[in-house]
Short mmCIF file of C-alpha atoms in Angstrom, two decimals:
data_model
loop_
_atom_site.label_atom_id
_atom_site.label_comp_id
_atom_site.label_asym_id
_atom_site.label_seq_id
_atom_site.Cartn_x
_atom_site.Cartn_y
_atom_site.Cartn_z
CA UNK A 1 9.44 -3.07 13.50
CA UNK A 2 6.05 -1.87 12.51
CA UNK A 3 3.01 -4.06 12.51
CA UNK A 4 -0.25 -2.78 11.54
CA UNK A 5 -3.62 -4.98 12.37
CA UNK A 6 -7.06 -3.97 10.87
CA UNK A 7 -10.46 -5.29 11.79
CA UNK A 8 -12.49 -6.44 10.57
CA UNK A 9 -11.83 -8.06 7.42
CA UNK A 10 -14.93 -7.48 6.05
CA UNK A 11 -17.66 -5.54 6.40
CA UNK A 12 -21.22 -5.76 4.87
CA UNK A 13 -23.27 -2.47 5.25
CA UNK A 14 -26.71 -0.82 4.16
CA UNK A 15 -26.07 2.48 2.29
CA UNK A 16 -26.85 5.54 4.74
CA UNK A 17 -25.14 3.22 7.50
CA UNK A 18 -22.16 4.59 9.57
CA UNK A 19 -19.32 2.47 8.98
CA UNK A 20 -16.46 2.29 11.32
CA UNK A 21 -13.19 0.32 10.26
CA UNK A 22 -10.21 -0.10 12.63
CA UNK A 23 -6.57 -0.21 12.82
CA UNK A 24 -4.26 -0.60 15.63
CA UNK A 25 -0.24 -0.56 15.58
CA UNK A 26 2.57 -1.65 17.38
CA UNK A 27 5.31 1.10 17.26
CA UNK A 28 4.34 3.75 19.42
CA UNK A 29 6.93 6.05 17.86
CA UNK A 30 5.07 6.00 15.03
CA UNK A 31 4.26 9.49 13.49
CA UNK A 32 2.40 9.17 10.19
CA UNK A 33 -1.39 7.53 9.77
CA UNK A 34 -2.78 7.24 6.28
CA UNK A 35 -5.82 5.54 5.09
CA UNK A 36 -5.82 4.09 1.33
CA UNK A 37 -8.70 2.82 -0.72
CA UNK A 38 -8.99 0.54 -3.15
CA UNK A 39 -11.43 -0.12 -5.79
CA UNK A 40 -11.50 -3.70 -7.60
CA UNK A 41 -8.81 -3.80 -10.14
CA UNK A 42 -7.22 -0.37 -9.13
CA UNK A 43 -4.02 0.83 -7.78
CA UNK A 44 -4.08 1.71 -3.65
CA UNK A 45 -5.26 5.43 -3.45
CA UNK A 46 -3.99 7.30 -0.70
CA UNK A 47 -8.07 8.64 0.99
CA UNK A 48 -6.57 10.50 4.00
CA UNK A 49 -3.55 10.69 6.48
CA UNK A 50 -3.12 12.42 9.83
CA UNK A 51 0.11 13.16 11.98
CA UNK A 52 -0.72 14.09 15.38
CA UNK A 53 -3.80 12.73 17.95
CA UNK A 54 -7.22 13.59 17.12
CA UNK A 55 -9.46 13.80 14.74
CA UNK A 56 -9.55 15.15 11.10
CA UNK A 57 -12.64 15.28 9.05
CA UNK A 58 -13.34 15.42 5.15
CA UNK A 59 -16.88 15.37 3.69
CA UNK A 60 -18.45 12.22 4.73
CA UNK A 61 -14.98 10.82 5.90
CA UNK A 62 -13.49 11.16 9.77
CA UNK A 63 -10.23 9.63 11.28
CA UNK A 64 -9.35 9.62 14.77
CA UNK A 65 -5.68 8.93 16.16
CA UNK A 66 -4.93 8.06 19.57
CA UNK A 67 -1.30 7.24 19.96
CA UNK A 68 -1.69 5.90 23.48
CA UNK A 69 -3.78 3.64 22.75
CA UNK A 70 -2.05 2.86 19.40
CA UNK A 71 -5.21 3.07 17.20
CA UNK A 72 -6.02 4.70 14.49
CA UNK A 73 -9.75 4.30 12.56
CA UNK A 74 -12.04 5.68 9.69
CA UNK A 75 -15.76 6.24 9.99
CA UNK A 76 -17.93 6.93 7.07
CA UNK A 77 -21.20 8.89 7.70
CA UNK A 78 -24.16 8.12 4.90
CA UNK A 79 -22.09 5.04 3.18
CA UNK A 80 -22.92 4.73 -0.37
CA UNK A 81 -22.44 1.69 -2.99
CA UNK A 82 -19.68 3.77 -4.57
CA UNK A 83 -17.41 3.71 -0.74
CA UNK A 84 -17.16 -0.06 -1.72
CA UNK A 85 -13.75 -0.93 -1.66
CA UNK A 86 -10.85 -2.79 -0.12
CA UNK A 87 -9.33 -0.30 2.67
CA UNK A 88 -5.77 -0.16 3.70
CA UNK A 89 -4.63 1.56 6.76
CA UNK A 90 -0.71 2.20 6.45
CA UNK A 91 1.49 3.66 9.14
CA UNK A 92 5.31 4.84 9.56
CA UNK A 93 7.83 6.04 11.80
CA UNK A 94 9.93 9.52 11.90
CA UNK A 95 12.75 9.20 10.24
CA UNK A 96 11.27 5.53 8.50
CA UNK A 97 10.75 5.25 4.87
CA UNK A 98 9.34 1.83 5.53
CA UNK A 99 5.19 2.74 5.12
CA UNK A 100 4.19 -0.48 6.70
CA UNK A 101 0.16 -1.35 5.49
CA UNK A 102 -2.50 -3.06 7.52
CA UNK A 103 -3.99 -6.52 5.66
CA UNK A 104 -7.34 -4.37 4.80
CA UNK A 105 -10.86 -4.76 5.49
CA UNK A 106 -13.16 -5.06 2.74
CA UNK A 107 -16.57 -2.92 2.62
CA UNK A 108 -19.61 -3.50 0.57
CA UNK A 109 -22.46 -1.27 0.81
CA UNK A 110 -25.19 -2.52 -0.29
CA UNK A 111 -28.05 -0.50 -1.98
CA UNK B 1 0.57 15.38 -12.10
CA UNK B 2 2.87 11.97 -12.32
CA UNK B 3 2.45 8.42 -13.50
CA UNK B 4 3.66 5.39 -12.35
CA UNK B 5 3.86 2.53 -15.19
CA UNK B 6 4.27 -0.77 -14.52
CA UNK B 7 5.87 -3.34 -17.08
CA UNK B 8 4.49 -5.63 -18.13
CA UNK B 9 0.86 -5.55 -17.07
CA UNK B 10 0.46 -9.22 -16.87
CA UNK B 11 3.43 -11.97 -16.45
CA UNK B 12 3.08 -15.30 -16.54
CA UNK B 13 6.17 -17.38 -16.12
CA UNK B 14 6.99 -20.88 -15.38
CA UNK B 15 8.41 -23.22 -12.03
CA UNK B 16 12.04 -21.99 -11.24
CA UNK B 17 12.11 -19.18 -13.91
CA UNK B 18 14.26 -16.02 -13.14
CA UNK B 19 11.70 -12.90 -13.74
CA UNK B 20 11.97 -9.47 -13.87
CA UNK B 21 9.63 -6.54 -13.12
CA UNK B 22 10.04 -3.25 -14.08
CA UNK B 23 8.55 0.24 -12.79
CA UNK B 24 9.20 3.95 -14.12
CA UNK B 25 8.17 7.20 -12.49
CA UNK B 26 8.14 10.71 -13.67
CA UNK B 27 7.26 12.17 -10.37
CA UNK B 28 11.04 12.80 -9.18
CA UNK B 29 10.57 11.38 -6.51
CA UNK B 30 13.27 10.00 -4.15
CA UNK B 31 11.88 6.82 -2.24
CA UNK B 32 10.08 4.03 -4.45
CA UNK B 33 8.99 0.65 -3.28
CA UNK B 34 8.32 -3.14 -4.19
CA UNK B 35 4.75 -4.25 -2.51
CA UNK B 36 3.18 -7.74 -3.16
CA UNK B 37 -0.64 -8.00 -2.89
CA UNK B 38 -1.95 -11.34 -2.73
CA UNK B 39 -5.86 -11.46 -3.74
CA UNK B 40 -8.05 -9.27 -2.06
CA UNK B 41 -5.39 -9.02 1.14
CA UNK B 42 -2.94 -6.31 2.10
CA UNK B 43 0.00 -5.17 0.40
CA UNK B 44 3.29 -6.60 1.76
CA UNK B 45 6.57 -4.14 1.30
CA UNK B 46 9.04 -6.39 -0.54
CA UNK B 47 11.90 -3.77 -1.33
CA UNK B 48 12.28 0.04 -1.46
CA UNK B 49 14.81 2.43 -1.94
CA UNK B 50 15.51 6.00 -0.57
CA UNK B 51 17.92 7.37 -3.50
CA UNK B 52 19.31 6.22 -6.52
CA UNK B 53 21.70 2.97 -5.96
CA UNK B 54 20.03 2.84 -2.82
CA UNK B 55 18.39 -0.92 -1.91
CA UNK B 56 16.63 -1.42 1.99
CA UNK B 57 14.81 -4.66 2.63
CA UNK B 58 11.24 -5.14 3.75
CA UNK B 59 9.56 -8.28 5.21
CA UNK B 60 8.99 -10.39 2.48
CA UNK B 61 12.56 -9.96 0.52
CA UNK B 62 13.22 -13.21 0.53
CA UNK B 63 13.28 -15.02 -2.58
CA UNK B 64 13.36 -11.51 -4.44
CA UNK B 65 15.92 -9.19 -5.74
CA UNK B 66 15.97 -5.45 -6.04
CA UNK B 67 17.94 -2.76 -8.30
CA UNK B 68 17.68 1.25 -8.40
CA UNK B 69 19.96 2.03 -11.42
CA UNK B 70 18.35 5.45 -11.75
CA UNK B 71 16.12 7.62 -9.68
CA UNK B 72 13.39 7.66 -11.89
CA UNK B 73 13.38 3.86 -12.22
CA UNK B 74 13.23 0.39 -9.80
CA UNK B 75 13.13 -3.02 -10.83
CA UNK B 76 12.28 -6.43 -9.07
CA UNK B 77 13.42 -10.02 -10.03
CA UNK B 78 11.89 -13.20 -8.72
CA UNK B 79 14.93 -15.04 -8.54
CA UNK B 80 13.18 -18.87 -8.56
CA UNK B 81 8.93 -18.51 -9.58
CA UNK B 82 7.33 -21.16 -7.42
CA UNK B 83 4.48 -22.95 -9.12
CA UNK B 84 0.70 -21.78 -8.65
CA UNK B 85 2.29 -18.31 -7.58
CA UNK B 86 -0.12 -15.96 -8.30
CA UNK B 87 -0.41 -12.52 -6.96
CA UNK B 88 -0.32 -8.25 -7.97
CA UNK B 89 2.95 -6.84 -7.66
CA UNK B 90 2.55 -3.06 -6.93
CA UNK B 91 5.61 -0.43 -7.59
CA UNK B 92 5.27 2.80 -5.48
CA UNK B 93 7.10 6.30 -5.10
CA UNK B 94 6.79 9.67 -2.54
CA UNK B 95 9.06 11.86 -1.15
CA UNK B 96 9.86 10.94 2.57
CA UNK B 97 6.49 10.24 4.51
CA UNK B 98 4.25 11.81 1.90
CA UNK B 99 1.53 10.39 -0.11
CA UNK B 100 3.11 7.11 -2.04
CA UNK B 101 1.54 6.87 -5.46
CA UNK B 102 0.85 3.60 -6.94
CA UNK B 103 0.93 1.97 -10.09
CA UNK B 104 -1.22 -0.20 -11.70
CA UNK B 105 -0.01 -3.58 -10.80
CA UNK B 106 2.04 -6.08 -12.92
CA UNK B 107 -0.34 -9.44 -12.21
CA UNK B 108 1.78 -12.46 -11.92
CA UNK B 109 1.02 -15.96 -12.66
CA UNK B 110 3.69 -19.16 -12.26
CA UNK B 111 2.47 -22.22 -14.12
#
């Protein structure tokens, strides 16, 4: 059975700061990494998801899997107010339809 | 593009009622799920379901019931509200281990 820990809970960060937010699981035959982002009063938006080790970047956004080590994170380079959010890390298995989600960390950047 | 809606947006029922939530999608997709968010926290899977008539349980089934009548469409029951319950109940769809989609919530409050 999946179970997906994030740290920290919350973070508090100056805009232009690099933000790192972490995630580690517990089922090493896991096979599918997303990272989801939530805005106050929004539906979960999927931000984005990676399937094998190493890293994947988009824009201002990077994510780097290491499945030996079982964890999975998110930087953001140049954080602005609008990156506030709640974010979810989610993982699942091959062959799983169970996407099991972290408990979030919650990011403020502050202007 | 698809939608997700969530019925109704806001619930508020009393100690030991029976209530039911209901979720349509129009994205054809196969799997949809049953997540609870409690405030500001991570989403926990409740139910989801791979096909039509289809019903798996996730961790927090308990004290919940599930039915897939038709692909398109999923519905939850609390089967006994306990007072001062208060949380976001989120319905979600994807196909396999794709991007799930969200809906907006259906915000629940036991007085």
């Amino acid at each position: 059975q999946q179970n997906v820990q994030q740290s920290p809970e919350s973070l508090i960060v100056p805009e232009g700061a690099r933000t790192s937010l972490n995630c580690t699981f517990s089922d090493s035959a896991s096979q599918y990494f997303w990272w989801y982002r939530q805005h106050s009063g929004k539906a979960p938006k999927a931000l984005m998801s990676i399937f094998s080790n190493g890293e994947k970047e988009e824009g201002r956004f990077t994510i780097h899997l290491n499945k030996a080590s079982l964890h999975f994170s998110l930087h953001i380079r140049d954080s602005q107010p609008s990156d506030s959010a709640l974010y979810l890390c989610a993982g699942a298995s091959s062959g799983s339809w169970q996407l099991i989600f972290g408990s979030g960390t919650q990011l403020t950047v502050m202007p | 593009g698809g939608i997700i809606t969530q019925t109704p947006k806001f619930l508020i029922g009393q100690e030991g009622q029976k209530l039911t939530l209901k979720c349509q999608q129009n994205f054809n997709h196969d799997t949809m799920y049953w997540y609870r968010q409690d405030s500001g926290k991570g989403l926990r899977l409740i139910y989801y379901s791979i096909t039509e008539n289809d019903l798996q349980k996730g961790d927090l089934s308990e004290g919940y019931d599930a039915s897939r009548e038709k692909k398109s469409s999923f519905s939850l029951t609390v089967t006994s509200a306990q007072k001062n319950e208060m949380a976001v109940f989120l319905c979600a769809s994807s196909w396999d281990n794709t991007e799930v989609f969200f809906g907006k919530g259906t915000r629940l409050t036991v007085v």
